[in-house]
Amino acid sequence: MGEIFFLIILAAAGVGMFGMSFGFQVSRIDSSGGPALFPRIVIIILLLFIAIRIVMVSKSSEELGKKFHFLEIFQGSRLIFLLLFLGYALLMKPLGFVISSSLFLIIAVTFLHKKQYGERITVKKGLILYPVILISVAVLYYIFVNKLNVLLPGGIINF
């Protein structure tokens, strides 16, 4: 029953975000649906899957009897990633896309490698991996800003 309650809260948040999407500004020359089209599609798909899951849980006495372990999100590796994502979101505007994304990816990849293999990244791997991360972030920034005309935070570098 806890899962259904959680799904209802998630659906309410989705409905709220769907409503917020009507406040997105649309250019007069834009006939593609504007910046709100993709988020609306994603939210509708999310709500559809939430409804399907609620029906599945409701029809199964086994599923209804299962204990929902919501607090597991706030323990161990999940907590570290939750805090990492929160830090990434909070640092995006002041530091900018390039610096915050690079920091996030370097920390996340290092953490995941240690978690999966039980050892730190070797110097040899690091000399290959970390420059690839930095170059990839810079290339993504260039493509999104210069080719796709997406505004990404420049931060302290202020490209």
Short mmCIF file of N, CA and C in Angstrom, two decimals:
data_model
loop_
_atom_site.label_atom_id
_atom_site.label_comp_id
_atom_site.label_asym_id
_atom_site.label_seq_id
_atom_site.Cartn_x
_atom_site.Cartn_y
_atom_site.Cartn_z
N MET A 1 0.82 -1.20 0.00
CA MET A 1 0.00 0.00 0.00
C MET A 1 0.87 1.26 0.00
N GLY A 2 2.07 1.14 0.61
CA GLY A 2 2.98 2.28 0.64
C GLY A 2 3.43 2.69 -0.75
N GLU A 3 3.59 1.70 -1.62
CA GLU A 3 4.01 2.01 -2.99
C GLU A 3 2.94 2.82 -3.71
N ILE A 4 1.69 2.46 -3.51
CA ILE A 4 0.59 3.20 -4.16
C ILE A 4 0.58 4.64 -3.67
N PHE A 5 0.76 4.82 -2.37
CA PHE A 5 0.80 6.17 -1.80
C PHE A 5 1.95 6.97 -2.42
N PHE A 6 3.13 6.35 -2.53
CA PHE A 6 4.28 7.01 -3.14
C PHE A 6 4.00 7.36 -4.60
N LEU A 7 3.39 6.44 -5.34
CA LEU A 7 3.07 6.68 -6.75
C LEU A 7 2.07 7.82 -6.91
N ILE A 8 1.12 7.93 -5.98
CA ILE A 8 0.15 9.03 -6.04
C ILE A 8 0.86 10.36 -5.80
N ILE A 9 1.79 10.39 -4.86
CA ILE A 9 2.57 11.61 -4.62
C ILE A 9 3.40 11.97 -5.86
N LEU A 10 4.01 10.96 -6.47
CA LEU A 10 4.79 11.17 -7.69
C LEU A 10 3.90 11.69 -8.82
N ALA A 11 2.70 11.14 -8.95
CA ALA A 11 1.76 11.59 -9.98
C ALA A 11 1.33 13.03 -9.72
N ALA A 12 1.09 13.37 -8.46
CA ALA A 12 0.69 14.75 -8.13
C ALA A 12 1.82 15.73 -8.51
N ALA A 13 3.05 15.33 -8.24
CA ALA A 13 4.19 16.17 -8.63
C ALA A 13 4.25 16.31 -10.15
N GLY A 14 3.99 15.21 -10.87
CA GLY A 14 3.97 15.25 -12.32
C GLY A 14 2.89 16.17 -12.87
N VAL A 15 1.71 16.11 -12.26
CA VAL A 15 0.61 16.99 -12.69
C VAL A 15 0.99 18.44 -12.43
N GLY A 16 1.63 18.69 -11.28
CA GLY A 16 2.08 20.05 -10.98
C GLY A 16 3.09 20.56 -12.01
N MET A 17 4.03 19.70 -12.38
CA MET A 17 5.04 20.09 -13.38
C MET A 17 4.39 20.28 -14.76
N PHE A 18 3.40 19.45 -15.06
CA PHE A 18 2.68 19.62 -16.33
C PHE A 18 2.03 20.99 -16.36
N GLY A 19 1.41 21.38 -15.24
CA GLY A 19 0.79 22.70 -15.16
C GLY A 19 1.81 23.82 -15.30
N MET A 20 2.99 23.62 -14.71
CA MET A 20 4.04 24.64 -14.81
C MET A 20 4.52 24.82 -16.25
N SER A 21 4.41 23.77 -17.06
CA SER A 21 4.91 23.85 -18.43
C SER A 21 4.12 24.85 -19.28
N PHE A 22 2.91 25.21 -18.83
CA PHE A 22 2.12 26.19 -19.57
C PHE A 22 2.68 27.61 -19.40
N GLY A 23 3.60 27.79 -18.46
CA GLY A 23 4.23 29.08 -18.25
C GLY A 23 5.49 29.27 -19.08
N PHE A 24 5.91 28.25 -19.83
CA PHE A 24 7.10 28.37 -20.66
C PHE A 24 6.82 29.33 -21.82
N GLN A 25 7.74 30.23 -22.06
CA GLN A 25 7.56 31.19 -23.15
C GLN A 25 7.82 30.52 -24.50
N VAL A 26 6.98 30.85 -25.46
CA VAL A 26 7.11 30.29 -26.80
C VAL A 26 7.34 31.44 -27.78
N SER A 27 8.32 31.26 -28.64
CA SER A 27 8.59 32.26 -29.66
C SER A 27 7.44 32.30 -30.66
N ARG A 28 7.16 33.46 -31.18
CA ARG A 28 6.08 33.61 -32.16
C ARG A 28 6.36 32.87 -33.47
N ILE A 29 7.64 32.68 -33.76
CA ILE A 29 7.98 32.01 -35.01
C ILE A 29 8.15 30.51 -34.83
N ASP A 30 8.00 30.03 -33.58
CA ASP A 30 8.17 28.60 -33.29
C ASP A 30 6.87 27.85 -33.53
N SER A 31 6.90 26.93 -34.46
CA SER A 31 5.70 26.12 -34.73
C SER A 31 5.89 24.66 -34.31
N SER A 32 6.96 24.41 -33.54
CA SER A 32 7.27 23.04 -33.16
C SER A 32 6.57 22.59 -31.88
N GLY A 33 5.87 23.48 -31.23
CA GLY A 33 5.25 23.12 -29.97
C GLY A 33 5.92 23.81 -28.79
N GLY A 34 7.04 24.44 -29.05
CA GLY A 34 7.71 25.21 -28.03
C GLY A 34 8.52 24.36 -27.07
N PRO A 35 9.13 25.01 -26.09
CA PRO A 35 10.00 24.31 -25.16
C PRO A 35 9.24 23.39 -24.20
N ALA A 36 7.94 23.51 -24.12
CA ALA A 36 7.16 22.69 -23.19
C ALA A 36 6.71 21.37 -23.79
N LEU A 37 6.86 21.20 -25.09
CA LEU A 37 6.34 19.99 -25.75
C LEU A 37 6.98 18.71 -25.21
N PHE A 38 8.30 18.65 -25.20
CA PHE A 38 8.98 17.43 -24.76
C PHE A 38 8.71 17.13 -23.28
N PRO A 39 8.83 18.12 -22.37
CA PRO A 39 8.50 17.81 -20.97
C PRO A 39 7.06 17.31 -20.80
N ARG A 40 6.13 17.86 -21.55
CA ARG A 40 4.73 17.40 -21.46
C ARG A 40 4.60 15.95 -21.91
N ILE A 41 5.29 15.60 -22.98
CA ILE A 41 5.24 14.22 -23.47
C ILE A 41 5.81 13.27 -22.42
N VAL A 42 6.95 13.65 -21.83
CA VAL A 42 7.58 12.82 -20.81
C VAL A 42 6.67 12.67 -19.59
N ILE A 43 6.04 13.76 -19.17
CA ILE A 43 5.15 13.71 -18.00
C ILE A 43 3.94 12.84 -18.28
N ILE A 44 3.38 12.93 -19.47
CA ILE A 44 2.23 12.10 -19.82
C ILE A 44 2.62 10.62 -19.82
N ILE A 45 3.78 10.30 -20.36
CA ILE A 45 4.26 8.91 -20.35
C ILE A 45 4.48 8.45 -18.90
N LEU A 46 5.08 9.31 -18.08
CA LEU A 46 5.29 8.99 -16.67
C LEU A 46 3.95 8.71 -15.98
N LEU A 47 2.97 9.56 -16.20
CA LEU A 47 1.65 9.37 -15.57
C LEU A 47 0.98 8.08 -16.06
N LEU A 48 1.19 7.75 -17.32
CA LEU A 48 0.64 6.51 -17.87
C LEU A 48 1.26 5.30 -17.17
N PHE A 49 2.58 5.31 -17.02
CA PHE A 49 3.25 4.20 -16.35
C PHE A 49 2.89 4.13 -14.86
N ILE A 50 2.69 5.28 -14.24
CA ILE A 50 2.26 5.29 -12.83
C ILE A 50 0.89 4.65 -12.71
N ALA A 51 -0.01 5.01 -13.63
CA ALA A 51 -1.36 4.42 -13.60
C ALA A 51 -1.30 2.91 -13.80
N ILE A 52 -0.47 2.46 -14.74
CA ILE A 52 -0.33 1.02 -14.99
C ILE A 52 0.20 0.33 -13.74
N ARG A 53 1.19 0.91 -13.10
CA ARG A 53 1.77 0.29 -11.90
C ARG A 53 0.76 0.25 -10.75
N ILE A 54 -0.03 1.31 -10.59
CA ILE A 54 -1.05 1.31 -9.55
C ILE A 54 -2.06 0.20 -9.78
N VAL A 55 -2.48 0.03 -11.03
CA VAL A 55 -3.43 -1.06 -11.35
C VAL A 55 -2.79 -2.42 -11.07
N MET A 56 -1.53 -2.59 -11.46
CA MET A 56 -0.84 -3.87 -11.22
C MET A 56 -0.74 -4.18 -9.73
N VAL A 57 -0.37 -3.19 -8.94
CA VAL A 57 -0.25 -3.40 -7.49
C VAL A 57 -1.61 -3.66 -6.87
N SER A 58 -2.62 -2.92 -7.31
CA SER A 58 -3.97 -3.06 -6.74
C SER A 58 -4.57 -4.43 -7.00
N LYS A 59 -4.28 -5.02 -8.15
CA LYS A 59 -4.88 -6.31 -8.52
C LYS A 59 -4.16 -7.50 -7.89
N SER A 60 -2.97 -7.31 -7.37
CA SER A 60 -2.19 -8.41 -6.83
C SER A 60 -2.14 -8.33 -5.30
N SER A 61 -2.70 -9.34 -4.64
CA SER A 61 -2.67 -9.34 -3.18
C SER A 61 -1.23 -9.52 -2.68
N GLU A 62 -0.41 -10.21 -3.47
CA GLU A 62 0.99 -10.38 -3.11
C GLU A 62 1.71 -9.02 -3.11
N GLU A 63 1.47 -8.22 -4.16
CA GLU A 63 2.09 -6.90 -4.26
C GLU A 63 1.57 -5.97 -3.16
N LEU A 64 0.28 -6.05 -2.87
CA LEU A 64 -0.28 -5.21 -1.81
C LEU A 64 0.30 -5.56 -0.45
N GLY A 65 0.66 -6.80 -0.25
CA GLY A 65 1.20 -7.25 1.02
C GLY A 65 2.67 -6.93 1.22
N LYS A 66 3.37 -6.62 0.13
CA LYS A 66 4.80 -6.31 0.23
C LYS A 66 5.02 -4.99 0.97
N LYS A 67 6.08 -4.97 1.78
CA LYS A 67 6.44 -3.75 2.47
C LYS A 67 7.21 -2.85 1.50
N PHE A 68 6.83 -1.58 1.48
CA PHE A 68 7.49 -0.62 0.60
C PHE A 68 8.65 0.01 1.37
N HIS A 69 9.84 -0.08 0.83
CA HIS A 69 11.06 0.37 1.50
C HIS A 69 11.53 1.70 0.95
N PHE A 70 10.75 2.74 1.17
CA PHE A 70 11.07 4.06 0.64
C PHE A 70 12.38 4.60 1.20
N LEU A 71 12.63 4.37 2.47
CA LEU A 71 13.81 4.96 3.11
C LEU A 71 15.13 4.37 2.62
N GLU A 72 15.08 3.29 1.84
CA GLU A 72 16.30 2.73 1.27
C GLU A 72 16.98 3.71 0.32
N ILE A 73 16.22 4.65 -0.20
CA ILE A 73 16.78 5.66 -1.09
C ILE A 73 17.81 6.50 -0.33
N PHE A 74 17.60 6.64 0.97
CA PHE A 74 18.44 7.52 1.77
C PHE A 74 19.50 6.76 2.56
N GLN A 75 20.00 5.66 2.00
CA GLN A 75 21.02 4.87 2.67
C GLN A 75 22.12 4.46 1.69
N GLY A 76 23.32 4.34 2.19
CA GLY A 76 24.43 3.80 1.43
C GLY A 76 24.74 4.52 0.13
N SER A 77 24.94 3.74 -0.92
CA SER A 77 25.33 4.28 -2.23
C SER A 77 24.24 5.17 -2.82
N ARG A 78 22.99 4.83 -2.57
CA ARG A 78 21.89 5.65 -3.10
C ARG A 78 21.92 7.05 -2.50
N LEU A 79 22.21 7.13 -1.21
CA LEU A 79 22.30 8.44 -0.55
C LEU A 79 23.46 9.25 -1.15
N ILE A 80 24.57 8.60 -1.38
CA ILE A 80 25.72 9.30 -1.96
C ILE A 80 25.34 9.86 -3.33
N PHE A 81 24.68 9.06 -4.16
CA PHE A 81 24.28 9.54 -5.48
C PHE A 81 23.22 10.62 -5.38
N LEU A 82 22.30 10.50 -4.46
CA LEU A 82 21.28 11.53 -4.28
C LEU A 82 21.94 12.86 -3.92
N LEU A 83 22.90 12.81 -3.00
CA LEU A 83 23.62 14.02 -2.62
C LEU A 83 24.48 14.55 -3.77
N LEU A 84 25.05 13.64 -4.55
CA LEU A 84 25.85 14.04 -5.70
C LEU A 84 24.98 14.76 -6.74
N PHE A 85 23.80 14.21 -7.02
CA PHE A 85 22.88 14.87 -7.95
C PHE A 85 22.41 16.22 -7.42
N LEU A 86 22.14 16.28 -6.12
CA LEU A 86 21.71 17.53 -5.51
C LEU A 86 22.82 18.58 -5.63
N GLY A 87 24.05 18.18 -5.34
CA GLY A 87 25.18 19.10 -5.48
C GLY A 87 25.35 19.56 -6.92
N TYR A 88 25.17 18.64 -7.85
CA TYR A 88 25.28 18.97 -9.28
C TYR A 88 24.24 20.02 -9.66
N ALA A 89 23.01 19.81 -9.20
CA ALA A 89 21.93 20.75 -9.52
C ALA A 89 22.19 22.12 -8.89
N LEU A 90 22.68 22.13 -7.66
CA LEU A 90 22.92 23.39 -6.97
C LEU A 90 24.13 24.14 -7.54
N LEU A 91 25.12 23.43 -8.04
CA LEU A 91 26.32 24.08 -8.57
C LEU A 91 26.23 24.44 -10.04
N MET A 92 25.18 23.97 -10.71
CA MET A 92 25.06 24.20 -12.15
C MET A 92 25.07 25.70 -12.49
N LYS A 93 24.28 26.48 -11.80
CA LYS A 93 24.20 27.90 -12.14
C LYS A 93 25.46 28.67 -11.75
N PRO A 94 25.96 28.55 -10.51
CA PRO A 94 27.15 29.35 -10.18
C PRO A 94 28.42 28.90 -10.90
N LEU A 95 28.63 27.59 -11.05
CA LEU A 95 29.86 27.11 -11.69
C LEU A 95 29.71 26.95 -13.20
N GLY A 96 28.50 26.75 -13.67
CA GLY A 96 28.26 26.57 -15.09
C GLY A 96 28.22 25.10 -15.48
N PHE A 97 27.76 24.86 -16.69
CA PHE A 97 27.58 23.50 -17.18
C PHE A 97 28.88 22.73 -17.26
N VAL A 98 29.91 23.34 -17.82
CA VAL A 98 31.16 22.63 -18.06
C VAL A 98 31.82 22.19 -16.75
N ILE A 99 31.97 23.10 -15.82
CA ILE A 99 32.66 22.76 -14.56
C ILE A 99 31.82 21.81 -13.72
N SER A 100 30.52 22.11 -13.54
CA SER A 100 29.70 21.25 -12.68
C SER A 100 29.52 19.86 -13.29
N SER A 101 29.34 19.77 -14.60
CA SER A 101 29.20 18.46 -15.24
C SER A 101 30.49 17.66 -15.16
N SER A 102 31.62 18.34 -15.36
CA SER A 102 32.91 17.66 -15.27
C SER A 102 33.14 17.13 -13.87
N LEU A 103 32.89 17.96 -12.86
CA LEU A 103 33.04 17.52 -11.47
C LEU A 103 32.12 16.34 -11.16
N PHE A 104 30.87 16.48 -11.57
CA PHE A 104 29.90 15.42 -11.32
C PHE A 104 30.35 14.10 -11.94
N LEU A 105 30.72 14.14 -13.20
CA LEU A 105 31.11 12.92 -13.90
C LEU A 105 32.38 12.30 -13.34
N ILE A 106 33.36 13.12 -13.02
CA ILE A 106 34.61 12.59 -12.45
C ILE A 106 34.34 11.91 -11.11
N ILE A 107 33.58 12.58 -10.25
CA ILE A 107 33.26 12.00 -8.93
C ILE A 107 32.41 10.74 -9.09
N ALA A 108 31.40 10.80 -9.96
CA ALA A 108 30.50 9.66 -10.14
C ALA A 108 31.22 8.45 -10.73
N VAL A 109 32.03 8.68 -11.75
CA VAL A 109 32.76 7.57 -12.37
C VAL A 109 33.77 6.97 -11.39
N THR A 110 34.45 7.81 -10.65
CA THR A 110 35.41 7.33 -9.65
C THR A 110 34.69 6.50 -8.58
N PHE A 111 33.57 7.00 -8.11
CA PHE A 111 32.79 6.29 -7.09
C PHE A 111 32.27 4.96 -7.62
N LEU A 112 31.71 4.97 -8.82
CA LEU A 112 31.17 3.73 -9.40
C LEU A 112 32.27 2.70 -9.66
N HIS A 113 33.42 3.14 -10.10
CA HIS A 113 34.53 2.21 -10.33
C HIS A 113 34.94 1.56 -9.02
N LYS A 114 35.08 2.36 -7.98
CA LYS A 114 35.45 1.82 -6.66
C LYS A 114 34.38 0.86 -6.16
N LYS A 115 33.13 1.21 -6.38
CA LYS A 115 32.01 0.38 -5.93
C LYS A 115 31.98 -0.95 -6.70
N GLN A 116 32.20 -0.91 -7.99
CA GLN A 116 32.11 -2.12 -8.81
C GLN A 116 33.34 -3.02 -8.68
N TYR A 117 34.51 -2.43 -8.71
CA TYR A 117 35.73 -3.24 -8.73
C TYR A 117 36.44 -3.34 -7.38
N GLY A 118 36.02 -2.53 -6.41
CA GLY A 118 36.62 -2.59 -5.08
C GLY A 118 37.98 -1.93 -4.99
N GLU A 119 38.38 -1.25 -6.03
CA GLU A 119 39.67 -0.57 -6.02
C GLU A 119 39.55 0.76 -6.74
N ARG A 120 40.48 1.64 -6.46
CA ARG A 120 40.48 2.96 -7.09
C ARG A 120 40.91 2.85 -8.56
N ILE A 121 40.62 3.89 -9.31
CA ILE A 121 41.05 3.95 -10.70
C ILE A 121 42.57 4.11 -10.72
N THR A 122 43.23 3.31 -11.53
CA THR A 122 44.68 3.40 -11.62
C THR A 122 45.08 4.69 -12.33
N VAL A 123 46.31 5.09 -12.14
CA VAL A 123 46.81 6.31 -12.77
C VAL A 123 46.69 6.20 -14.29
N LYS A 124 47.03 5.01 -14.83
CA LYS A 124 46.98 4.80 -16.28
C LYS A 124 45.54 4.98 -16.80
N LYS A 125 44.58 4.37 -16.11
CA LYS A 125 43.17 4.53 -16.51
C LYS A 125 42.73 5.97 -16.36
N GLY A 126 43.15 6.60 -15.27
CA GLY A 126 42.77 7.98 -15.01
C GLY A 126 43.28 8.94 -16.06
N LEU A 127 44.50 8.67 -16.55
CA LEU A 127 45.09 9.54 -17.58
C LEU A 127 44.34 9.44 -18.90
N ILE A 128 43.60 8.37 -19.09
CA ILE A 128 42.78 8.22 -20.29
C ILE A 128 41.35 8.69 -20.01
N LEU A 129 40.80 8.22 -18.90
CA LEU A 129 39.38 8.44 -18.60
C LEU A 129 39.04 9.89 -18.32
N TYR A 130 39.80 10.55 -17.45
CA TYR A 130 39.44 11.91 -17.05
C TYR A 130 39.54 12.93 -18.19
N PRO A 131 40.57 12.89 -19.04
CA PRO A 131 40.55 13.78 -20.20
C PRO A 131 39.38 13.50 -21.15
N VAL A 132 39.03 12.22 -21.32
CA VAL A 132 37.87 11.88 -22.17
C VAL A 132 36.61 12.52 -21.60
N ILE A 133 36.44 12.47 -20.28
CA ILE A 133 35.28 13.10 -19.64
C ILE A 133 35.29 14.60 -19.91
N LEU A 134 36.42 15.25 -19.69
CA LEU A 134 36.51 16.70 -19.88
C LEU A 134 36.25 17.10 -21.32
N ILE A 135 36.83 16.37 -22.26
CA ILE A 135 36.61 16.68 -23.68
C ILE A 135 35.16 16.44 -24.07
N SER A 136 34.58 15.36 -23.58
CA SER A 136 33.18 15.05 -23.89
C SER A 136 32.25 16.14 -23.40
N VAL A 137 32.46 16.62 -22.18
CA VAL A 137 31.62 17.69 -21.63
C VAL A 137 31.78 18.95 -22.48
N ALA A 138 33.02 19.29 -22.85
CA ALA A 138 33.25 20.49 -23.66
C ALA A 138 32.59 20.36 -25.04
N VAL A 139 32.67 19.18 -25.63
CA VAL A 139 32.04 18.95 -26.94
C VAL A 139 30.52 19.05 -26.82
N LEU A 140 29.95 18.46 -25.78
CA LEU A 140 28.50 18.56 -25.56
C LEU A 140 28.08 20.02 -25.40
N TYR A 141 28.85 20.75 -24.62
CA TYR A 141 28.54 22.17 -24.42
C TYR A 141 28.57 22.91 -25.76
N TYR A 142 29.60 22.67 -26.56
CA TYR A 142 29.73 23.33 -27.85
C TYR A 142 28.54 22.99 -28.76
N ILE A 143 28.20 21.70 -28.84
CA ILE A 143 27.09 21.27 -29.71
C ILE A 143 25.78 21.89 -29.28
N PHE A 144 25.48 21.82 -27.98
CA PHE A 144 24.21 22.34 -27.51
C PHE A 144 24.12 23.86 -27.67
N VAL A 145 25.20 24.57 -27.35
CA VAL A 145 25.15 26.03 -27.39
C VAL A 145 25.27 26.57 -28.81
N ASN A 146 26.21 26.04 -29.58
CA ASN A 146 26.49 26.62 -30.90
C ASN A 146 25.69 26.01 -32.05
N LYS A 147 25.35 24.76 -31.96
CA LYS A 147 24.64 24.11 -33.07
C LYS A 147 23.13 23.98 -32.81
N LEU A 148 22.76 23.70 -31.56
CA LEU A 148 21.34 23.51 -31.23
C LEU A 148 20.71 24.75 -30.59
N ASN A 149 21.52 25.78 -30.35
CA ASN A 149 21.07 27.04 -29.75
C ASN A 149 20.35 26.85 -28.41
N VAL A 150 20.87 25.95 -27.59
CA VAL A 150 20.33 25.73 -26.25
C VAL A 150 21.18 26.54 -25.28
N LEU A 151 20.51 27.32 -24.45
CA LEU A 151 21.24 28.12 -23.48
C LEU A 151 21.61 27.26 -22.28
N LEU A 152 22.89 27.10 -22.05
CA LEU A 152 23.39 26.39 -20.87
C LEU A 152 24.15 27.38 -20.01
N PRO A 153 24.08 27.22 -18.69
CA PRO A 153 24.77 28.17 -17.82
C PRO A 153 26.28 28.19 -18.07
N GLY A 154 26.82 29.39 -18.25
CA GLY A 154 28.25 29.53 -18.47
C GLY A 154 29.02 29.55 -17.17
N GLY A 155 28.36 30.02 -16.11
CA GLY A 155 28.99 30.05 -14.80
C GLY A 155 30.18 30.98 -14.72
N ILE A 156 31.18 30.58 -13.94
CA ILE A 156 32.34 31.46 -13.74
C ILE A 156 33.23 31.54 -14.96
N ILE A 157 33.15 30.54 -15.84
CA ILE A 157 33.93 30.62 -17.09
C ILE A 157 33.28 31.61 -18.04
N ASN A 158 31.93 31.56 -18.10
CA ASN A 158 31.12 32.46 -18.92
C ASN A 158 31.59 32.51 -20.37
N PHE A 159 31.50 31.37 -21.03
CA PHE A 159 31.90 31.26 -22.44
C PHE A 159 31.21 32.28 -23.28
#
